[in-house]
XYZ file of N, CA and C in Angstrom:
537
model
N -9.756 -7.206 30.162
C -10.361 -7.591 31.475
C -10.992 -6.410 31.894
N -10.070 -5.952 32.733
C -10.637 -4.030 33.491
C -10.904 -3.903 32.605
N -10.726 -3.531 31.509
C -11.269 -1.825 31.220
C -12.459 -2.446 31.222
N -12.774 -4.077 30.967
C -14.025 -4.491 29.626
C -15.164 -3.378 31.197
N -14.568 -4.310 32.901
C -15.297 -4.474 34.348
C -15.453 -3.154 34.304
N -14.464 -2.032 34.492
C -14.167 -1.023 35.285
C -15.874 -0.338 33.732
N -15.571 0.163 32.915
C -16.222 0.418 31.485
C -17.767 0.310 32.289
N -17.998 -1.042 32.181
C -19.250 -0.960 32.056
C -19.952 -0.494 34.165
N -19.015 -0.937 35.039
C -19.565 -0.230 35.997
C -19.522 1.221 36.368
N -18.631 2.637 35.116
C -18.337 3.527 34.713
C -19.681 4.154 35.410
N -21.100 4.204 34.624
C -21.643 4.271 34.270
C -22.648 4.855 36.198
N -22.185 3.636 37.345
C -23.005 3.766 38.161
C -22.197 4.582 39.295
N -20.907 4.065 38.796
C -20.031 5.116 39.752
C -20.098 6.811 39.819
N -20.096 6.761 38.674
C -19.974 8.362 37.933
C -21.207 8.763 38.574
N -23.156 8.866 38.612
C -24.000 8.044 39.495
C -23.449 8.741 41.160
N -22.916 7.479 41.286
C -22.837 7.928 42.931
C -21.564 8.621 43.245
N -20.069 9.246 42.171
C -19.706 10.657 42.627
C -20.672 11.682 42.561
N -21.367 11.859 41.778
C -22.505 12.526 41.398
C -22.994 12.765 42.677
N -23.618 12.061 43.078
C -24.309 11.981 44.450
C -24.213 11.509 45.859
N -22.577 11.838 45.477
C -21.622 12.228 46.893
C -21.830 14.151 46.463
N -21.703 14.100 46.086
C -20.342 15.149 45.388
C -22.130 16.746 45.665
N -22.775 16.205 45.272
C -24.391 17.030 45.878
C -24.356 16.739 47.203
N -24.307 16.102 47.735
C -24.747 15.812 49.441
C -23.515 16.653 49.881
N -22.038 17.366 49.021
C -21.061 17.643 50.073
C -21.200 19.330 49.305
N -22.012 19.218 48.765
C -22.039 20.846 48.323
C -23.125 20.980 49.313
N -24.282 20.243 49.202
C -25.412 19.882 50.147
C -24.640 21.167 51.365
N -24.264 19.187 52.299
C -23.823 18.881 53.698
C -22.800 18.921 54.734
N -21.560 19.548 53.724
C -19.997 19.589 54.164
C -19.781 20.544 54.388
N -19.396 20.938 52.967
C -18.834 22.441 52.722
C -18.473 23.025 53.221
N -19.915 23.143 54.280
C -19.895 24.663 54.448
C -19.987 25.163 55.718
N -19.538 24.038 56.110
C -18.858 23.558 57.521
C -17.719 22.692 57.924
N -17.188 22.004 56.983
C -15.978 21.173 57.546
C -14.760 21.670 57.534
N -14.352 23.175 57.331
C -13.480 23.823 57.444
C -12.647 24.543 58.306
N -13.832 24.628 59.536
C -13.699 24.416 61.130
C -13.631 23.889 61.318
N -13.230 22.388 61.105
C -12.342 21.719 61.573
C -11.004 20.887 61.040
N -10.368 22.013 60.594
C -9.466 21.292 59.982
C -8.319 22.125 61.079
N -7.326 21.113 60.425
C -6.193 21.106 61.357
C -5.608 22.719 61.246
N -4.200 22.315 61.896
C -3.042 23.589 61.251
C -1.992 23.302 60.148
N -2.670 22.603 59.305
C -1.872 22.803 57.865
C -3.004 22.275 57.175
N -4.408 22.984 57.502
C -5.653 23.484 56.820
C -6.286 21.788 56.006
N -5.906 20.789 56.650
C -6.422 19.454 56.220
C -7.373 19.155 57.402
N -8.879 18.235 56.808
C -9.602 17.745 57.497
C -8.925 16.887 58.763
N -9.736 16.557 59.386
C -10.082 15.073 60.315
C -10.074 13.548 59.565
N -9.461 12.917 59.580
C -9.579 11.779 58.790
C -10.877 11.539 58.776
N -11.677 11.577 59.132
C -12.670 11.121 58.673
C -14.099 11.800 58.171
N -12.852 12.896 57.542
C -13.396 13.591 56.877
C -12.388 13.756 55.274
N -11.587 12.819 55.538
C -10.597 13.272 54.301
C -11.461 12.627 52.609
N -12.395 12.350 52.778
C -12.996 11.523 51.252
C -13.909 13.054 51.041
N -13.566 14.068 51.666
C -14.158 15.025 51.300
C -13.225 16.342 51.238
N -11.823 15.916 51.134
C -11.004 17.076 50.919
C -10.077 16.814 49.591
N -9.808 17.373 48.579
C -9.024 17.158 47.339
C -8.006 16.199 47.992
N -7.386 15.409 47.429
C -6.157 14.629 47.412
C -5.516 14.833 47.484
N -5.219 16.001 46.840
C -3.770 16.321 45.810
C -3.336 18.073 46.354
N -4.710 17.957 47.322
C -3.903 19.505 48.535
C -4.772 19.793 49.668
N -4.185 20.561 50.448
C -5.062 21.483 51.624
C -5.458 21.943 51.109
N -6.375 22.699 52.006
C -7.707 23.547 52.244
C -7.242 24.959 51.198
N -5.748 25.257 52.290
C -5.256 26.639 51.761
C -4.297 26.482 50.588
N -4.810 25.991 49.443
C -4.097 25.622 48.670
C -4.935 27.058 47.404
N -6.205 27.258 47.690
C -6.471 28.310 46.886
C -5.751 29.383 47.313
N -6.032 29.932 48.429
C -4.978 31.867 48.582
C -3.732 31.228 48.663
N -3.044 30.219 48.604
C -1.566 29.400 48.929
C -1.037 29.563 47.275
N -1.763 28.883 46.545
C -1.492 28.184 44.978
C -1.841 29.092 44.159
N -2.769 30.263 44.292
C -2.684 31.585 43.314
C -4.199 31.607 43.021
N -4.963 30.963 43.406
C -6.075 30.277 42.460
C -6.578 32.266 42.775
N -6.995 32.257 44.868
C -7.336 33.113 44.632
C -5.965 34.246 45.358
N -6.222 35.677 45.482
C -5.490 37.281 46.195
C -5.241 35.801 47.312
N -3.358 36.146 47.628
C -3.156 35.529 48.953
C -3.597 36.505 50.304
N -4.263 37.871 50.093
C -5.303 38.047 51.180
C -5.634 37.033 51.860
N -6.261 36.638 51.453
C -7.787 35.049 51.523
C -6.787 34.577 52.603
N -5.698 34.504 53.348
C -5.103 33.955 54.674
C -5.067 34.644 55.593
N -5.603 35.845 55.364
C -4.880 36.961 56.334
C -5.373 37.114 58.082
N -6.537 36.305 57.107
C -7.649 36.899 58.839
C -8.599 35.442 59.443
N -8.414 34.525 60.253
C -9.586 33.461 60.662
C -11.051 33.979 59.442
N -11.700 34.781 59.880
C -12.827 34.439 58.744
C -12.145 34.325 56.782
N -11.728 35.216 56.889
C -11.310 35.060 55.060
C -9.939 33.491 55.145
N -9.445 33.435 55.348
C -9.442 31.797 55.434
C -10.293 31.259 55.188
N -10.877 30.769 56.259
C -12.345 29.971 55.982
C -12.850 30.108 55.032
N -13.691 31.280 54.586
C -14.337 31.389 53.333
C -13.604 30.890 52.356
N -11.915 30.935 51.871
C -10.994 30.794 50.919
C -10.664 28.863 50.861
N -11.521 28.619 52.498
C -11.364 27.135 52.456
C -11.948 26.146 52.002
N -13.368 27.263 52.183
C -15.042 27.164 51.522
C -14.810 27.066 50.181
N -14.214 28.019 49.653
C -14.523 28.458 48.428
C -13.526 27.072 47.364
N -12.274 26.129 48.159
C -11.845 25.142 47.980
C -12.435 23.812 47.630
N -13.177 23.960 48.956
C -13.858 23.271 48.749
C -15.075 22.350 47.910
N -15.724 23.461 48.152
C -17.560 24.147 46.720
C -16.459 23.647 45.361
N -15.287 24.323 45.564
C -14.127 24.142 43.703
C -14.404 22.737 43.791
N -13.524 22.234 44.302
C -13.512 20.718 44.262
C -13.946 19.597 45.360
N -15.198 19.361 44.983
C -16.500 18.087 45.704
C -16.099 17.427 46.075
N -16.000 16.644 47.354
C -16.090 15.114 47.038
C -14.584 15.091 46.247
N -13.586 15.503 46.573
C -12.587 14.894 45.209
C -11.757 14.210 45.457
N -11.871 13.363 47.098
C -10.816 12.394 47.837
C -11.473 11.244 47.169
N -13.508 11.292 47.326
C -14.531 10.550 47.153
C -13.881 9.303 45.147
N -14.045 10.056 44.568
C -13.271 9.974 43.425
C -11.899 9.472 43.278
N -11.260 9.545 44.614
C -9.199 9.464 43.344
C -9.852 8.039 45.356
N -10.292 7.908 45.705
C -9.733 6.798 46.387
C -10.731 5.986 46.503
N -11.935 6.023 45.982
C -12.776 4.713 46.485
C -13.340 4.912 45.404
N -13.617 5.054 44.257
C -13.021 5.213 42.656
C -12.511 5.386 42.067
N -11.343 5.213 42.376
C -9.643 5.904 41.685
C -9.637 4.364 41.167
N -8.746 4.579 40.132
C -8.457 2.779 39.889
C -6.285 3.187 39.772
N -5.293 2.250 40.227
C -4.604 2.064 40.738
C -3.788 2.199 39.112
N -3.329 3.691 38.697
C -2.325 4.203 37.815
C -0.872 3.160 37.296
N -0.842 2.471 36.075
C 0.597 1.837 35.991
C 0.571 2.772 34.954
N 1.530 3.532 33.804
C 1.147 4.233 32.192
C 1.587 2.862 31.672
N 2.998 1.515 32.150
C 2.441 0.997 31.069
C 1.286 0.752 30.467
N 1.149 0.550 31.567
C -0.388 -0.144 30.838
C -1.670 0.292 29.961
N -1.254 1.405 30.050
C -2.000 2.964 29.374
C -1.880 3.122 27.922
N -2.323 3.334 27.141
C -1.922 3.242 25.398
C -2.434 4.514 25.228
N -2.319 5.614 24.404
C -2.491 6.763 24.680
C -3.734 6.924 22.749
N -4.214 6.924 22.667
C -5.082 7.367 21.760
C -5.129 7.585 20.057
N -5.396 8.271 20.992
C -5.473 10.006 20.074
C -5.407 11.195 20.851
N -4.213 11.968 20.779
C -4.028 13.122 21.315
C -4.061 14.166 20.458
N -4.368 15.283 20.294
C -4.249 16.528 19.782
C -3.798 18.102 20.796
N -2.902 18.785 20.641
C -2.857 20.005 21.124
C -3.191 20.851 20.405
N -3.460 21.757 20.387
C -3.790 22.902 19.637
C -4.257 24.231 20.979
N -4.114 25.491 19.970
C -4.583 26.446 21.223
C -6.037 26.622 20.776
N -6.532 25.932 20.169
C -8.425 25.706 19.736
C -8.899 24.628 20.184
N -8.634 23.666 20.762
C -8.644 22.434 21.350
C -7.533 21.238 21.582
N -8.219 20.488 22.635
C -7.461 19.675 23.259
C -8.261 18.683 23.151
N -8.170 17.355 22.906
C -8.689 16.298 22.359
C -7.267 14.903 23.521
N -7.543 14.219 23.517
C -7.328 13.058 24.021
C -7.631 12.355 24.598
N -7.634 10.914 23.537
C -8.176 9.483 24.408
C -7.206 8.197 24.404
N -7.798 7.923 25.760
C -6.725 5.957 26.185
C -7.332 5.566 27.153
N -6.681 4.860 26.555
C -7.853 2.683 27.268
C -6.356 2.658 28.063
N -6.588 2.113 29.407
C -5.565 1.504 30.255
C -6.506 0.311 30.886
N -6.251 0.608 32.968
C -7.192 -0.403 33.430
C -8.885 0.278 33.104
N -9.207 1.471 32.401
C -9.818 2.582 33.234
C -10.092 3.105 31.471
N -10.806 3.994 30.994
C -10.786 4.762 29.583
C -10.432 6.444 30.833
N -9.950 7.037 29.683
C -10.075 8.743 29.657
C -10.270 8.942 28.121
N -11.477 10.185 28.297
C -11.539 10.917 27.228
C -11.673 12.114 27.196
N -11.145 13.394 27.301
C -10.840 14.789 27.678
C -11.306 15.577 26.583
N -11.723 16.998 26.133
C -11.971 16.871 25.185
C -12.197 18.682 26.332
N -11.640 19.845 25.160
C -11.891 20.715 25.585
C -12.204 21.495 24.339
N -12.574 22.175 23.532
C -12.756 23.064 22.250
C -13.458 24.073 22.175
N -14.127 23.712 21.353
C -15.035 25.370 20.764
C -16.312 24.909 21.291
N -17.060 23.758 21.609
C -18.127 22.897 21.899
C -18.310 23.180 24.157
N -16.799 23.435 24.266
C -16.656 23.825 25.797
C -15.560 22.581 26.100
N -15.876 21.476 27.403
C -15.650 20.669 27.952
C -15.697 19.759 28.542
N -15.270 18.304 28.179
C -15.976 16.944 28.530
C -14.858 15.992 29.453
N -14.686 15.840 29.725
C -14.557 14.825 31.063
C -14.610 13.543 31.082
N -14.030 12.327 30.878
C -14.715 11.294 31.451
C -14.127 9.621 31.364
N -14.660 9.029 32.214
C -14.056 8.392 32.508
C -13.457 8.614 33.523
N -11.702 8.318 33.866
C -10.501 8.835 35.207
C -8.794 9.144 34.267
N -9.042 9.977 34.460
C -8.432 11.422 34.704
C -6.536 10.657 34.412
N -7.030 9.906 33.626
C -5.240 9.210 32.764
C -4.731 10.775 32.282
N -5.625 11.936 31.886
C -5.048 12.903 31.216
C -4.087 13.830 32.116
N -4.161 13.670 33.378
C -3.292 14.396 34.293
C -2.043 13.842 34.573
N -1.818 12.192 33.904
C -0.620 12.190 33.730
C 0.073 12.188 33.034
N -0.511 13.038 31.526
C 0.623 12.979 30.460
C 1.107 14.136 30.255
N 2.014 14.046 29.802
C 2.582 15.555 29.578
C 3.056 16.076 28.152
N 2.319 14.808 27.057
C 2.388 15.522 25.725
C 2.911 14.728 24.876
N 4.091 14.040 25.989
C 5.269 13.446 24.911
C 5.652 12.578 25.785
N 4.628 12.379 26.884
C 4.923 11.124 27.432
C 4.204 10.851 29.112
N 4.150 9.973 29.768
C 3.816 10.036 31.185
C 4.406 10.562 32.184
N 3.836 10.803 32.586
C 4.625 11.749 34.436
C 5.462 10.385 34.968
N 6.553 10.989 35.574
C 7.477 9.528 36.443
C 7.215 10.217 37.922
N 6.429 11.000 38.472
C 5.543 10.907 39.492
C 4.433 11.214 39.970
N 3.913 9.623 40.917
C 2.467 10.168 40.693
C 1.710 11.521 41.262
N -0.100 11.945 40.919
C -0.448 13.051 40.564
C -0.884 12.486 41.970
N -1.212 12.580 42.873
C -1.427 12.504 44.479
C -0.599 12.071 45.532
N -1.257 11.249 46.114
C -0.586 10.561 47.426
C 0.503 9.204 46.639
N -0.566 8.380 45.956
C -0.081 7.244 45.247
C -0.684 7.315 44.134
N 0.443 6.207 42.676
C 0.051 5.876 41.676
C -2.091 5.901 41.826
N -2.883 6.636 41.795
C -4.453 6.559 41.099
C -4.135 7.447 40.043
N -5.590 7.143 39.364
C -5.997 7.971 38.988
C -8.119 7.583 38.835
N -8.463 9.570 39.459
C -9.751 10.202 40.140
C -10.648 8.856 38.822
N -11.560 9.246 39.323
C -12.601 9.115 37.867
C -13.647 10.576 37.909
N -13.453 9.965 36.417
C -14.231 11.955 36.757
C -14.916 12.084 35.470
N -16.302 12.900 35.363
C -17.125 13.444 34.831
C -17.630 14.864 35.123
N -17.094 15.157 33.726
C -17.701 16.496 33.671
C -17.839 17.515 32.716
N -19.586 17.723 32.173
C -19.332 18.242 31.346
C -19.749 19.937 30.438
N -19.077 21.295 30.208
C -19.424 22.151 30.895
C -19.353 22.993 29.397
N -21.124 23.527 29.437
C -20.727 23.814 27.516
C -19.535 25.965 28.407
N -19.189 26.238 28.957
C -18.793 27.366 29.241
C -17.843 27.629 28.994
N -17.194 26.860 29.949
C -15.946 26.370 29.599
C -14.917 26.011 28.084
N -15.341 27.027 27.313
C -14.594 27.053 26.432
C -13.467 27.072 25.192
N -12.706 26.632 23.874
C -11.355 27.063 24.376
C -11.625 28.045 22.607
N -11.137 28.976 22.141
C -11.251 29.841 21.016
C -10.111 30.180 20.096
N -9.773 30.448 19.402
C -9.467 31.360 18.715
C -9.282 32.764 19.395
N -8.436 32.733 19.589
C -8.193 34.494 20.497
C -8.094 35.919 19.583
């Protein structure tokens, strides 16, 4: 029953997520890093604009950017802005639109992983379709894919609690092709 309810509400939730994301991109992400604390976290009233699984310094500390981006306050600010633009309003998708995740409730319908194709389809209290192949990338539903290890579900939560964030990604530019 939950699957049906969440599936029916998914288009509205995805649209609201898109609206919040556009708002974050235009009106929040460029100034919010100025309010980050010493651990590179936003104040509580801005928490939903921050990625739920990392601080604002993950860009240069986690290897996404060169570590030199953390060398000066100005470069660190730019790296934090970059990180928010890479993950705009991600906290909303996790806390507001996300679903509790219990591995026992989720069933993998289809899983293929080759050098040129990843296809993952699962259902639980929500649904997840993840495609990454020659046509690009598509993510629909809730990101159960991030709990999947290819042979079973993770044993630790991805993020602070057992939740799956809402996702809607369509990119023809991020393709998987043979070498």
